[in-house]
Structure formats: C-alpha cells, structure tokens
Coordinates of C-alpha atoms and ligand atoms in Angstrom, one line a residue:
X1 CA 117.1 70.5 102.5
X2 CA 117.5 74.2 103.5
X3 CA 119.7 72.9 106.3
X4 CA 122.3 71.7 103.8
X5 CA 122.4 75.1 102.2
X6 CA 122.6 76.9 105.5
X7 CA 125.4 74.6 106.7
X8 CA 127.4 74.8 103.5
X9 CA 127.0 78.3 102.3
X10 CA 128.4 81.4 103.8
X11 CA 125.7 83.9 105.0
X12 CA 125.9 86.2 102.0
X13 CA 125.7 83.4 99.5
X14 CA 122.8 81.8 101.4
X15 CA 120.9 85.0 101.4
X16 CA 121.4 85.5 97.7
X17 CA 119.8 82.1 97.1
X18 CA 116.9 82.7 99.5
X19 CA 116.1 86.0 97.7
X20 CA 114.7 83.7 94.9
X21 CA 111.5 82.3 96.3
X22 CA 111.5 78.9 94.6
X23 CA 111.5 75.8 96.7
X24 CA 112.0 73.5 93.8
X25 CA 115.2 75.3 92.9
X26 CA 116.4 75.3 96.4
X27 CA 115.9 71.6 96.7
X28 CA 117.8 70.9 93.5
X29 CA 120.8 73.0 94.6
X30 CA 120.7 71.5 98.1
X31 CA 120.6 67.9 96.7
X32 CA 123.7 68.5 94.5
X33 CA 125.6 70.5 97.1
X34 CA 125.1 67.5 99.3
X35 CA 126.1 64.9 96.7
X36 CA 129.0 66.7 95.1
X37 CA 130.2 68.0 98.4
X38 CA 132.2 71.2 97.4
X39 CA 134.3 73.0 99.9
X40 CA 132.6 76.3 99.1
X41 CA 129.6 77.5 97.2
X42 CA 129.5 80.8 95.4
X43 CA 126.2 82.2 94.2
X44 CA 126.5 84.7 91.3
X45 CA 123.9 87.4 91.0
X46 CA 125.3 88.8 87.8
X47 CA 126.4 91.9 89.6
X48 CA 129.7 93.4 88.3
X49 CA 131.3 92.4 91.7
X50 CA 130.2 88.8 91.4
X51 CA 131.4 88.6 87.8
X52 CA 134.7 90.1 88.7
X53 CA 135.1 87.4 91.4
X54 CA 134.4 84.6 88.8
X55 CA 136.9 86.2 86.4
X56 CA 139.6 86.3 89.1
X57 CA 138.9 82.7 90.1
X58 CA 139.4 81.5 86.5
X59 CA 143.0 82.8 86.8
X60 CA 143.6 81.8 90.4
X61 CA 142.3 78.2 89.7
X62 CA 144.7 78.0 86.7
X63 CA 141.8 77.2 84.4
X64 CA 142.7 80.3 82.4
X65 CA 146.0 82.1 82.0
X66 CA 146.5 85.7 81.1
X67 CA 147.7 86.7 77.7
X68 CA 149.6 89.8 76.7
X69 CA 146.6 91.8 75.4
X70 CA 144.5 93.2 78.2
X71 CA 141.4 91.1 79.0
X72 CA 142.6 88.1 76.9
X73 CA 143.0 84.7 78.5
X74 CA 143.6 81.2 77.3
X75 CA 142.1 78.0 78.4
X76 CA 143.1 74.4 77.5
X77 CA 140.9 71.4 77.5
X78 CA 142.4 67.9 77.7
X79 CA 144.1 66.6 74.5
X80 CA 141.3 64.1 73.8
X81 CA 138.5 66.4 75.1
X82 CA 138.3 69.0 72.3
X83 CA 134.8 68.6 71.0
X84 CA 131.2 67.6 71.7
X85 CA 131.2 64.0 72.9
X86 CA 128.1 62.7 71.1
X87 CA 128.8 59.1 71.9
X88 CA 128.4 59.7 75.6
X89 CA 125.6 62.3 75.3
X90 CA 122.4 60.4 76.1
X91 CA 118.8 61.1 76.9
X92 CA 117.5 59.5 80.1
X93 CA 114.6 57.5 78.8
X94 CA 111.7 56.7 81.2
X95 CA 110.3 53.2 80.9
X96 CA 107.8 53.0 78.0
X97 CA 109.1 56.2 76.3
X98 CA 110.6 56.1 72.8
X99 CA 112.6 58.8 71.0
X100 CA 113.0 56.8 67.7
X101 CA 116.1 55.1 66.3
X102 CA 118.3 58.2 65.7
X103 CA 118.6 59.5 69.2
X104 CA 121.1 58.2 71.8
X105 CA 119.4 57.1 75.0
X106 CA 119.9 55.2 78.2
X107 CA 117.3 53.9 80.7
X108 CA 116.5 56.7 83.1
X109 CA 117.1 54.7 86.3
X110 CA 120.3 53.2 85.0
X111 CA 121.6 56.5 83.7
X112 CA 120.7 58.5 86.9
X113 CA 122.3 55.8 89.0
X114 CA 125.5 55.9 87.0
X115 CA 125.8 59.7 87.0
X116 CA 125.1 60.0 90.7
X117 CA 127.9 57.6 91.4
X118 CA 130.3 59.6 89.3
X119 CA 129.2 62.9 90.9
X120 CA 129.5 61.7 94.5
X121 CA 132.1 63.9 96.2
X122 CA 133.2 65.1 92.8
X123 CA 133.6 68.6 94.0
X124 CA 135.5 67.9 97.2
X125 CA 138.4 70.3 97.4
X126 CA 136.7 72.6 94.9
X127 CA 134.3 75.5 94.8
X128 CA 130.8 75.2 93.3
X129 CA 129.6 78.1 91.3
X130 CA 125.8 78.6 91.2
X131 CA 124.9 81.0 88.3
X132 CA 121.6 82.2 87.0
X133 CA 121.0 83.0 83.4
X134 CA 118.2 83.7 81.1
X135 CA 118.0 82.2 77.6
X136 CA 116.6 84.8 75.2
X137 CA 116.1 88.4 76.3
X138 CA 114.8 89.0 79.8
X139 CA 111.3 90.0 80.5
X140 CA 110.0 88.4 77.3
X141 CA 107.8 85.6 76.1
X142 CA 111.0 84.1 74.8
X143 CA 112.8 84.1 78.2
X144 CA 113.8 80.7 79.7
X145 CA 115.4 81.0 83.1
X146 CA 118.2 78.6 83.9
X147 CA 120.6 77.7 86.7
X148 CA 124.1 76.3 86.2
X149 CA 126.0 74.5 89.0
X150 CA 129.6 73.9 88.0
X151 CA 133.0 73.4 89.7
X152 CA 134.7 75.0 86.8
X153 CA 135.5 78.7 86.9
X154 CA 136.1 78.6 83.2
X155 CA 132.6 77.3 82.5
X156 CA 131.2 79.9 84.9
X157 CA 133.3 82.6 83.2
X158 CA 132.3 81.5 79.7
X159 CA 128.7 81.5 80.7
X160 CA 128.9 85.0 82.0
X161 CA 130.2 86.2 78.6
X162 CA 127.7 84.1 76.6
X163 CA 124.4 84.5 78.5
X164 CA 122.2 87.2 79.9
X165 CA 122.1 87.2 83.7
X166 CA 118.9 85.7 85.0
X167 CA 119.2 86.4 88.7
X168 CA 116.9 89.5 88.8
X169 CA 114.5 87.7 86.5
X170 CA 114.4 84.7 88.8
X171 CA 113.8 86.9 91.8
X172 CA 110.9 88.6 90.0
X173 CA 109.3 85.4 88.9
X174 CA 109.8 83.4 92.1
X175 CA 108.2 80.0 92.3
X176 CA 106.1 80.5 89.1
X177 CA 109.0 79.5 86.9
X178 CA 110.3 76.1 85.8
X179 CA 114.1 76.3 85.5
X180 CA 116.3 74.5 83.1
X181 CA 118.9 73.0 85.5
X182 CA 122.5 72.1 84.6
X183 CA 125.0 70.3 86.8
X184 CA 128.6 70.0 85.7
X185 CA 131.7 68.7 87.4
X186 CA 135.1 68.4 85.7
X187 CA 135.7 65.4 87.8
X188 CA 139.2 64.5 89.0
X189 CA 141.9 66.8 87.4
X190 CA 145.4 65.9 86.2
X191 CA 147.6 68.6 84.9
X192 CA 144.6 70.9 85.1
X193 CA 142.4 68.8 82.8
X194 CA 139.7 66.2 83.3
X195 CA 141.5 62.9 84.0
X196 CA 138.8 60.4 83.6
X197 CA 137.5 61.2 80.1
X198 CA 136.7 57.5 79.6
X199 CA 133.9 58.3 82.1
X200 CA 132.7 61.4 80.3
X201 CA 128.9 61.5 80.6
X202 CA 126.4 64.0 79.5
X203 CA 122.9 62.8 80.5
X204 CA 119.8 64.7 79.6
X205 CA 116.6 64.4 81.5
X206 CA 113.9 66.1 79.4
X207 CA 111.1 65.3 81.9
X208 CA 112.9 67.2 84.7
X209 CA 114.5 69.8 82.4
X210 CA 117.9 68.8 83.9
X211 CA 121.3 68.0 82.3
X212 CA 124.2 66.3 84.1
X213 CA 127.7 66.5 82.7
X214 CA 130.9 65.2 84.1
X215 CA 134.6 64.3 83.4
X216 CA 134.8 66.8 80.6
X217 CA 135.7 70.5 80.1
X218 CA 135.1 71.3 76.4
X219 CA 132.5 74.1 76.3
X220 CA 130.0 72.2 74.1
X221 CA 129.8 69.5 76.7
X222 CA 129.9 71.7 79.8
X223 CA 128.4 75.2 79.2
X224 CA 124.9 74.1 80.1
X225 CA 123.2 76.9 78.3
X226 CA 124.6 76.1 74.9
X227 CA 123.9 72.7 73.3
X228 CA 122.6 71.1 76.5
X229 CA 119.9 73.7 76.9
X230 CA 119.2 73.5 73.2
X231 CA 118.2 69.9 73.6
X232 CA 115.9 70.8 76.4
X233 CA 114.5 73.7 74.5
X234 CA 113.8 71.7 71.4
X235 CA 111.6 69.4 73.5
X236 CA 109.9 72.3 75.3
X237 CA 109.3 74.1 72.0
X238 CA 107.7 71.1 70.5
X239 CA 105.2 70.8 73.4
X240 CA 104.4 74.5 73.2
X241 CA 104.4 74.9 69.4
X242 CA 107.4 77.1 68.8
X243 CA 110.8 76.3 67.4
X244 CA 114.4 76.0 68.8
X245 CA 116.9 76.2 65.9
X246 CA 120.6 75.9 65.2
X247 CA 120.4 79.2 63.5
X248 CA 122.2 82.6 63.3
X249 CA 120.1 85.7 63.3
X250 CA 121.2 88.8 61.4
X251 CA 120.1 92.1 60.0
X252 CA 120.5 92.3 56.2
X253 CA 120.6 95.9 55.1
X254 CA 118.4 96.7 52.1
X255 CA 117.7 99.8 50.1
X256 CA 117.0 103.1 51.9
X257 CA 118.1 102.0 55.3
X258 CA 115.8 99.1 55.5
X259 CA 116.9 96.2 57.8
X260 CA 115.4 92.8 57.2
X261 CA 116.1 90.0 59.6
X262 CA 117.2 86.6 58.4
X263 CA 117.9 83.3 60.3
X264 CA 120.2 80.7 58.9
X265 CA 120.9 77.1 59.8
X266 CA 124.2 75.5 58.8
X267 CA 126.0 72.5 60.3
X268 CA 129.1 73.3 62.3
X269 CA 132.1 74.6 60.3
X270 CA 130.0 75.5 57.2
X271 CA 130.0 79.3 57.3
X272 CA 127.3 80.1 59.9
X273 CA 129.3 82.5 62.0
X274 CA 131.1 84.1 59.0
X275 CA 127.7 84.7 57.3
X276 CA 126.3 86.4 60.4
X277 CA 129.5 88.5 60.7
X278 CA 129.7 89.6 57.1
X279 CA 130.8 93.1 56.5
X280 CA 128.1 95.6 55.9
X281 CA 125.4 93.7 57.8
X282 CA 124.6 93.5 61.5
X283 CA 124.7 90.4 63.8
X284 CA 122.1 89.5 66.3
X285 CA 123.4 86.0 67.0
X286 CA 125.5 83.3 65.4
X287 CA 124.3 79.9 66.8
X288 CA 120.9 79.4 68.4
X289 CA 117.6 81.1 67.8
X290 CA 114.1 80.7 69.2
X291 CA 111.3 81.3 66.8
X292 CA 107.7 82.2 67.8
X293 CA 104.5 83.3 66.2
X294 CA 103.1 86.6 67.2
X295 CA 100.0 88.2 65.6
X296 CA 100.4 85.9 62.6
X297 CA 104.1 86.8 62.1
X298 CA 107.3 84.9 62.8
X299 CA 109.6 86.5 65.3
X300 CA 113.0 85.4 66.5
X301 CA 115.5 86.1 69.3
X302 CA 119.1 85.2 69.9
X303 CA 119.2 82.8 72.8
X304 CA 122.7 84.0 73.7
X305 CA 124.5 87.3 74.0
X306 CA 128.0 86.1 73.0
X307 CA 129.9 84.0 70.6
X308 CA 131.7 80.7 71.2
X309 CA 133.3 80.7 67.7
X310 CA 135.7 78.8 65.6
X311 CA 139.2 80.3 65.1
X312 CA 140.6 78.1 62.4
X313 CA 140.8 80.1 59.2
X314 CA 139.9 83.5 60.7
X315 CA 142.1 86.0 58.8
X316 CA 142.3 89.7 58.3
X317 CA 141.0 89.7 54.7
X318 CA 137.9 87.5 55.1
X319 CA 136.9 88.4 58.6
X320 CA 137.9 92.0 59.1
X321 CA 135.6 92.9 61.9
X322 CA 136.3 89.7 63.9
X323 CA 140.0 90.1 63.3
X324 CA 140.0 93.6 64.7
X325 CA 138.0 92.5 67.8
X326 CA 140.3 89.6 68.4
X327 CA 143.3 91.9 68.4
X328 CA 141.9 94.7 70.6
X329 CA 141.9 94.7 74.4
X330 CA 138.6 93.2 75.7
X331 CA 137.4 90.2 77.6
X332 CA 138.1 87.2 75.3
X333 CA 138.8 83.6 76.3
X334 CA 140.8 81.7 73.7
X335 CA 140.7 78.0 73.9
X336 CA 143.0 75.3 72.5
X337 CA 145.2 77.8 70.5
X338 CA 149.0 78.0 70.4
X339 CA 150.4 80.5 72.9
X340 CA 153.6 82.1 71.8
X341 CA 156.6 83.2 73.9
X342 CA 155.2 86.7 73.7
X343 CA 151.9 85.5 75.1
X344 CA 150.0 86.1 71.9
X345 CA 147.9 83.5 70.2
X346 CA 148.2 81.6 66.9
X347 CA 145.6 79.4 65.2
X348 CA 145.6 77.4 62.0
X349 CA 144.9 79.8 59.1
X350 CA 145.8 83.0 60.9
X351 CA 147.8 85.6 59.0
X352 CA 151.5 85.4 59.3
X353 CA 154.0 82.6 59.8
X354 CA 153.5 79.6 62.0
X355 CA 155.5 80.2 65.2
X356 CA 158.6 78.1 65.8
X357 CA 157.5 77.1 69.3
X358 CA 154.8 77.7 71.8
X359 CA 152.4 76.0 74.2
X360 CA 149.2 74.4 73.2
X361 CA 146.7 71.7 74.3
X362 CA 149.5 69.1 74.0
X363 CA 151.9 71.1 76.2
X364 CA 155.2 72.6 74.9
X365 CA 154.9 72.5 71.2
X366 CA 157.3 72.7 68.2
X367 CA 156.5 72.0 64.6
X368 CA 156.5 68.3 63.8
X369 CA 155.6 67.2 67.3
X370 CA 153.7 63.9 67.3
X371 CA 151.0 62.6 69.7
X372 CA 151.1 59.2 71.4
X373 CA 149.4 57.7 68.3
X374 CA 152.1 59.0 66.0
X375 CA 149.9 61.8 64.5
X376 CA 151.4 65.2 63.9
X377 CA 150.1 67.8 66.3
X378 CA 148.9 71.0 64.6
X379 CA 149.8 74.3 66.3
X380 CA 146.2 74.8 67.4
X381 CA 143.3 72.4 67.5
X382 CA 140.9 72.7 64.5
X383 CA 138.1 73.2 67.0
X384 CA 140.1 76.0 68.8
X385 CA 137.6 78.7 69.8
X386 CA 137.1 82.2 71.1
X387 CA 134.5 83.3 73.6
X388 CA 133.3 86.9 73.8
X389 CA 130.4 89.1 74.6
X390 CA 128.7 90.4 71.4
X391 CA 129.0 93.9 72.8
X392 CA 132.7 93.8 71.8
X393 CA 131.7 93.8 68.1
X394 CA 131.2 96.9 66.1
X395 CA 128.6 95.2 63.8
X396 CA 126.2 94.3 66.7
X397 CA 122.6 94.9 65.7
X398 CA 120.6 97.2 68.0
X399 CA 117.7 94.7 68.4
X400 CA 119.7 92.0 70.3
X401 CA 117.7 92.5 73.6
X402 CA 114.3 93.4 72.2
X403 CA 111.9 91.4 74.3
X404 CA 109.6 91.2 71.3
X405 CA 112.3 89.6 69.1
X406 CA 112.7 90.7 65.5
X407 CA 110.4 90.0 62.6
X408 CA 111.8 87.2 60.4
X409 CA 112.0 88.1 56.7
X410 CA 113.6 85.0 55.5
X411 CA 115.1 81.6 56.5
X412 CA 118.3 80.2 55.0
X413 CA 119.6 76.6 55.0
X414 CA 123.1 75.8 53.9
X415 CA 125.6 72.9 54.0
X416 CA 128.8 71.7 52.5
X417 CA 127.7 70.5 49.1
X418 CA 130.2 70.2 46.2
X419 CA 127.9 69.2 43.4
X420 CA 124.1 69.6 43.8
X421 CA 122.6 72.8 45.0
X422 CA 123.0 76.1 43.2
X423 CA 124.6 79.0 45.2
X424 CA 121.2 80.5 46.2
X425 CA 117.6 79.6 45.5
X426 CA 114.2 80.3 47.0
X427 CA 111.7 77.6 47.6
X428 CA 108.1 77.8 46.2
X429 CA 106.4 78.1 49.5
X430 CA 106.7 77.1 53.2
X431 CA 106.0 73.4 52.8
X432 CA 108.3 73.1 49.8
X433 CA 111.0 75.0 51.7
X434 CA 110.7 72.9 54.9
X435 CA 110.9 69.7 52.9
X436 CA 113.3 70.3 50.0
X437 CA 115.6 72.7 51.8
X438 CA 115.6 72.2 55.6
X439 CA 114.6 68.5 55.9
X440 CA 116.8 67.6 52.9
X441 CA 119.9 69.3 54.2
X442 CA 123.1 67.3 53.8
X443 CA 126.7 68.3 54.5
X444 CA 130.0 66.8 53.6
X445 CA 132.8 66.0 56.0
X446 CA 136.0 67.8 54.7
X447 CA 137.8 65.9 52.0
X448 CA 140.4 63.5 53.4
X449 CA 142.7 63.7 50.3
X450 CA 143.2 66.2 47.6
X451 CA 140.4 66.1 45.0
X452 CA 138.4 63.6 46.9
X453 CA 134.9 64.5 47.9
X454 CA 133.9 64.3 51.5
X455 CA 131.2 62.0 52.9
X456 CA 127.7 63.4 52.7
X457 CA 125.8 63.4 56.0
X458 CA 122.1 63.9 56.4
X459 CA 121.5 66.7 58.8
X460 CA 117.9 68.0 58.8
X461 CA 117.8 71.8 59.7
X462 CA 121.5 71.4 60.8
X463 CA 119.9 70.3 64.0
X464 CA 120.3 66.5 64.0
X465 CA 122.9 66.3 66.8
X466 CA 120.6 68.2 69.2
X467 CA 117.2 66.7 68.5
X468 CA 115.3 65.6 71.7
X469 CA 112.2 64.5 69.8
X470 CA 111.9 62.0 67.0
X471 CA 112.9 63.4 63.5
X472 CA 109.4 62.8 62.1
X473 CA 107.8 64.8 64.8
X474 CA 110.4 67.6 64.4
X475 CA 109.6 67.8 60.7
X476 CA 105.9 67.9 61.5
X477 CA 106.4 70.7 64.0
X478 CA 108.1 72.8 61.2
X479 CA 105.4 72.1 58.7
X480 CA 102.7 73.1 61.3
X481 CA 104.6 76.2 62.5
X482 CA 104.4 78.0 59.1
X483 CA 100.8 77.0 58.2
X484 CA 98.9 79.5 60.3
X485 CA 101.3 82.4 59.5
X486 CA 99.7 85.1 57.4
X487 CA 102.8 85.6 55.3
X488 CA 105.4 82.9 56.1
X489 CA 108.9 84.1 55.4
X490 CA 110.4 82.7 52.3
X491 CA 112.8 79.7 52.8
X492 CA 116.1 79.8 50.8
X493 CA 119.0 77.5 50.3
X494 CA 122.6 78.6 49.9
X495 CA 125.6 76.6 48.9
X496 CA 129.0 78.2 49.4
X497 CA 130.9 75.0 48.5
X498 CA 129.8 74.2 44.9
X499 CA 132.6 73.0 42.7
X500 CA 133.2 72.6 39.0
X501 CA 134.2 69.4 37.3
X502 CA 137.9 70.0 38.1
X503 CA 137.1 70.3 41.8
X504 CA 137.6 74.0 42.1
X505 CA 135.2 76.2 44.0
X506 CA 132.8 78.1 41.8
X507 CA 132.4 81.0 44.2
X508 CA 134.5 83.6 46.0
X509 CA 134.1 83.7 49.8
X510 CA 132.5 87.1 49.7
X511 CA 129.9 86.2 47.0
X512 CA 127.6 85.4 49.9
X513 CA 126.9 89.0 50.6
X514 CA 125.3 89.3 47.1
X515 CA 123.2 86.3 47.9
X516 CA 122.1 87.9 51.1
X517 CA 121.2 91.2 49.3
X518 CA 119.2 89.2 46.7
X519 CA 117.3 87.3 49.3
X520 CA 116.5 90.6 51.1
X521 CA 115.1 92.0 47.9
X522 CA 113.1 88.8 47.2
X523 CA 111.7 88.8 50.7
X524 CA 110.1 92.2 49.8
X525 CA 109.2 91.0 46.3
X526 CA 111.4 93.7 44.8
X527 CA 113.2 91.5 42.2
X528 CA 111.9 88.9 39.9
X529 CA 113.1 85.3 39.7
X530 CA 113.1 82.4 37.3
X531 CA 110.8 79.5 38.3
X532 CA 112.8 76.3 37.8
X533 CA 112.0 72.7 38.8
X534 CA 113.8 73.1 42.2
X535 CA 112.7 76.7 43.1
X536 CA 113.0 80.4 42.2
X537 CA 116.5 81.3 41.0
X538 CA 118.0 84.8 40.6
X539 CA 118.0 86.4 37.2
X540 CA 121.4 87.2 35.7
X541 CA 120.8 91.0 35.4
X542 CA 119.8 91.3 39.1
X543 CA 123.0 89.6 40.3
X544 CA 125.1 91.5 37.8
X545 CA 123.8 94.7 39.2
X546 CA 124.2 93.6 42.8
X547 CA 127.8 92.4 42.3
X548 CA 128.6 95.8 40.9
X549 CA 126.8 97.7 43.7
X550 CA 127.9 95.7 46.6
X551 CA 131.4 94.3 45.7
X552 CA 132.2 96.6 42.8
X553 CA 132.9 93.5 40.8
X554 CA 132.0 92.4 37.3
X555 CA 129.9 89.3 37.1
X556 CA 130.3 87.6 33.7
X557 CA 127.3 85.8 32.3
X558 CA 129.4 82.6 31.9
X559 CA 130.0 82.5 35.6
X560 CA 126.3 82.9 36.3
X561 CA 125.5 80.0 33.9
X562 CA 128.2 77.8 35.4
X563 CA 127.0 78.5 39.0
X564 CA 123.3 78.3 38.4
X565 CA 123.0 75.5 35.9
X566 CA 120.7 72.9 37.4
X567 CA 122.5 69.6 37.8
X568 CA 119.6 67.3 37.2
X569 CA 121.2 63.9 37.8
X570 CA 122.7 65.1 41.1
X571 CA 119.4 66.6 42.2
X572 CA 117.6 63.4 41.4
X573 CA 120.2 61.3 43.2
X574 CA 119.8 63.5 46.2
X575 CA 116.0 63.1 46.2
X576 CA 116.5 59.3 46.2
X577 CA 118.9 59.5 49.1
X578 CA 116.6 61.7 51.2
X579 CA 113.5 59.6 50.4
X580 CA 115.4 56.4 51.4
X581 CA 116.4 58.0 54.8
X582 CA 112.9 59.2 55.5
X583 CA 111.5 55.8 54.5
X584 CA 114.0 53.5 56.4
X585 CA 115.6 55.5 59.1
X586 CA 112.9 57.9 60.3
X587 CA 109.7 56.7 62.0
X588 CA 106.5 58.5 61.4
X589 CA 107.6 60.6 58.4
X590 CA 104.7 62.8 57.4
X591 CA 103.4 61.5 54.1
X592 CA 103.7 65.0 52.6
X593 CA 107.5 64.7 52.7
X594 CA 107.3 61.9 50.1
X595 CA 104.7 63.7 48.0
X596 CA 106.7 67.0 47.8
X597 CA 109.9 65.1 46.9
X598 CA 108.0 63.1 44.2
X599 CA 106.7 66.3 42.7
X600 CA 110.2 67.7 42.5
X601 CA 111.4 64.5 40.9
X602 CA 108.6 64.7 38.3
X603 CA 109.5 68.4 37.5
X604 CA 113.2 67.5 37.2
X605 CA 112.5 64.5 34.9
X606 CA 110.3 66.6 32.7
X607 CA 113.1 69.2 32.3
X608 CA 115.6 66.5 31.7
X609 CA 113.5 65.2 28.7
X610 CA 113.2 68.6 27.2
X611 CA 116.7 70.1 27.9
X612 CA 119.1 67.3 28.9
X613 CA 121.0 66.7 32.2
X614 CA 122.5 70.1 32.8
X615 CA 120.2 73.0 32.2
X616 CA 121.1 76.7 32.4
X617 CA 118.4 78.7 34.3
X618 CA 117.6 81.0 31.3
X619 CA 116.1 77.9 29.6
X620 CA 113.3 78.1 32.1
X621 CA 112.6 81.7 31.6
X622 CA 111.9 80.7 28.0
X623 CA 109.2 78.4 29.4
X624 CA 107.3 81.5 30.3
X625 CA 107.5 80.5 34.0
X626 CA 109.2 83.7 34.9
X627 CA 107.8 85.3 38.0
X628 CA 107.6 89.0 38.5
X629 CA 107.2 90.9 41.7
Ligands
SPV1 C1 128.8 73.8 67.2 O1 129.6 72.9 67.2 O2 127.8 73.9 66.5 C2 129.0 74.9 68.2 C3 130.0 74.7 69.3 O3 128.4 75.9 68.1 S1 129.4 73.7 70.5 O4 129.2 74.4 71.7 O5 130.4 72.7 70.7 O6 128.2 73.1 70.1
MN2 MN1 126.6 75.5 66.9

C-alpha cells in the first residue's frame, strides 16, 4: 500500500505521513487515495504554513470568496443541500447486529458496496486534503485522534478553524492509537456545488470507526469531526463508560469571583449557542462535550475549539459579543448568507434593512424571487452559519484547553416548550433528573401559522439524531454514569419558550442569565428552593434579588406566579406521551424510567386533588416541604 502513497504523493507530503508511525492509518489513506484517485494529495500538519495553504486553496478553488472585511469569506452550499441529510445518514450494520427501531441503518456489505462505487475516481481532477485533528484537548484522557480525507478546501478550512490540530499528537502516539477516520468527497460539481445530491450518502461504520460522506457540501454532513465523529464517539463512550453529549459548556460566574461550569443540551435552534455566549459569563464550547468521571467527580471538555453557529436572528441587542466579533476583522467563514454589492453579509433577523439585491445560495437575488417550486426565497437560508475559532471571542473561558477538563457543577436540559415546563427547575436527584428532564426532553417545530403551536418532537438529551446505540441503552448509560459519583451535579431544566394563554412569551430573552445565576447558587446550596411535585423551584425573593442585581430590573410577584405556576394537566399529558414512547418505540427501556414517571404522576395527582389544575409554587411552601441549604 505504501507504493500508492509513494507514487501519488510529492516527497514532502509523503514524508509528513511517514512521520506518523501507524500502518493502519497508512493503509486507510492509501486505500482511498487509490479508490478516489485525486490528482494531488496535500498533508496538513497543522503548521501555520500548511494552514495558510488550505486557506489560499479555499479561495483559489472558488469554494470560498473574499468579503470586504479582512479575513471574512463566504461559502455557498447547493440550494437543496443546506442542512443535515438525516434520511441518507445510515449506520452500516453487520449481519446479526441490531440498533433498535429508531436508528437508520443499511446492511454493511450493501452500504460499503454502494459508497465505494460512488467514491470511485470521485476526486479525479481535484486535490485530496489529509488533515489530522484531535477531538478534545490534546495530551489528555479525553483526546480522540482523527484523520479527515476530503476533496473540499472549504471542509478542510472549516475543520482547521473548528478543531485542534492532531498531527503532533499522532506522531507522539504512533501505532498505539485508534483513529476516527473520515472520508468525504463533494462528488461531481456543477456551478461549484455538488451536482448529484440525489446520491448524497453519509455512511457510518461504528466497528471500524470510519465515516464516508459524498455528494454533499453542507458542514453538518461533511465536516467529519462534527456530527459524524459525534456518532462514533457516542458508541465509543458507551463501551468505555463515559458520555458524548450534544451540550454546550460554559463558566457561570458566581459570587466573589467563583466560576462554576455548566453543561447544557438543547435541540438545534433552541438557544444553546446564545446561552453559552450570554453576556457576563464565559464560553468553553457551544455544541459537543465529552463527560468523564475522575476521582468520583464529573469533568467535561469541549470537543471542539470553534463555533459553527446559526446566524438567523443574531442582532446587536441580544448578542452583543457575537455581533462585535462578526463585524471585526478575523478569520470567519459565512455560509449561505446574502452577499451585498459592497461585499458585506446579510442574514434574516440582522439589524438594519433587508438589502434590495445581492447574491445568495440561489444565485443573484432580489426580494420576491421564487424557487423552482414557487416558494419565495428568503435573503439568507434559515440555517445560514458562521464558522470561527473561539479565540476570536472576548468571552472565551481560560479553561478551554485544560487536559483535565473542568469540574461540572450542573447539567441543563432545555427545549422549545410552549405550555408545560416552568422556566427553570432543579430535579430531586440524578435519577429523577436523567428521567424526567433529559430522557423526557421534547421540542416543538416552529409554528407554521400565527398562534398555532408547533409539533412536539421527542428528543432525549437533545441527542436523538446522533445516537449510535439503542435509546434504552443510552438512557441506561446515563443512569449508570451518575451512580458512582460522590456528589453528582444537579440536573436542571429550563424553558425559554413558555407562553401564556394568549400565545405570548412569558419571558424576556435575557431572563436566562438570572436562571443561570440561580442554578449556580443552587449547585453550591447557597439558596433555598420550594419542593414541588416536579422538582425544586426558585423562591420568589431569590429571583427578585437576582433580577435586580444582574439585570437591574424589577421582577413583580405576579410575573413569578404566572411563570412558575405548575400546569398539572399539561405535565400529566407529557408523562403519558413519554411513557407511551418508552413503552412502544424504545426497546429495553430500563424499568426505573416507568417507576420514576409513575411517582411523578402520583405527586401531580395528589397536588391536583388538593389545589386544582394550576398551582402557584408558594402553595407548596405552605406544605412545609421547603428545602433550605
Ligand atoms: C446542529 O444542527 O445541531 C449543529 C450544526 O450544531 S450541524 O453541524 O449541522 O449539526
Ligand atoms: Mn449541534
């Protein structure tokens, strides 16, 4: 196999590869150089020179174009290739294996056969980039070394911004390491975008820790280290008894300079990035975290070192830090935005007027333009994104690269829920939190028409799309993870989307900072709480004080009562929905899931008998269930 590499690679690239003493890796690269047949192979060591080369290639290849602000570029994906393609994302299933009914699979032989046909000569006329990265900080128990092969300079460039270089790490570890391997080809291009999107395929081989992706460009389908690696890592974590989660990681700043780290899982487009970026706190990561136990404590790292974030709705008032970063010079790739004549960018929900014309993922654009199905084309795609290195942010936490990770003080679950959960609540304990918060997470699709509610979708731990093990097993892993911990972090739920009976939101966007401060104090047992049938709720006086201190705002008691009233019928309906899913759609649900949900139901029914359907939290403090300290 070495012959292929020697033949195809220029001397300096060949030598870069040979410096990593790992025959399995060499065989993998040789196999796919031979099959995909690129004209050139470039090996990236992560040196500033190599990174500069990739940056230059992304412009020369036309995959990115320069914008007016220094360092800013724009990339477009095909019109119908703007998001994760879940339908064609499949696990290669060996004969006899079973991932349960919720996971998309294809027989391994059939899938490999198909993808190999699609990849044959796929890189002829193009360059292959071979890039080494490390998921998690380098030189750490958390580190997972990876290699990405791609014919897209945009994918290589994005990866360089989003992931820590793993070349030196790979050299150091030599043949002792098992790589995660990603192979991506855009396939045939037309007008600079993947032409054959009907043949998009993302095939995941969890046995071989390898993912193949072709005929697509959108980052979530192609940047191997993001959601493709996440699927491999969920499987690896399950085998090794740690966790891979769709979570942000942030420092919440408490009294007297104390920083407590929180992780939070939210489905896409539900406030995950904006929470991690909230003013006054510090960000470690916004999307994926690994959690491990060390000396009886839970510790976490950000798998990435950059953000592939959503632009829609980003504005100067709600996102001051991000706004500033996106307007300063610096290396940022914008994707699927509108580019104006002045070569600046516009996205839906940005401050200012919608430009009268520009260029977007549909080509030349003017307001009212329709696509071939007669739908009006918005100025930017709703999944338009920015890619940047976290080092561009002024609120970056100092612990990002700590090989030990950070101590986790609390875990947060949140979704788009208009009528059930209160804005913030703490579960009774680990098992109660895993089951009634994480495993019961639901989120609504955005309302199709004014006043109409969205469709609720079950999304355990906000991780459903990425699970590579059966759901029942995943829930079991979570339950087992917390059991041996000396002091498991409290598990909270938040709900930024609660509405009143008229359909108006009950909270302001920045209220979430108060919930964070309250959770921080709770994690140190420095404020009391009211024990209700669903969990520990904040006391009015504590929130009132925090609203004043943090936001300099009055917080009337009526508001508190409206926001924190327990909606018993809605909570009971949710329990029934969740029970039904775990009974009929999930195989091997641990029995304790049903027991904990039944107990919650019993507590809610008891309260209903005593106080009626809608109960203000102070009723429960009268029950002498108040908890102090
Ligand atoms: C998400 O959709 O949750 C993302 C972007 O973080 S993607 O890379 O598409 O997964
Ligand atoms: Mn995500």
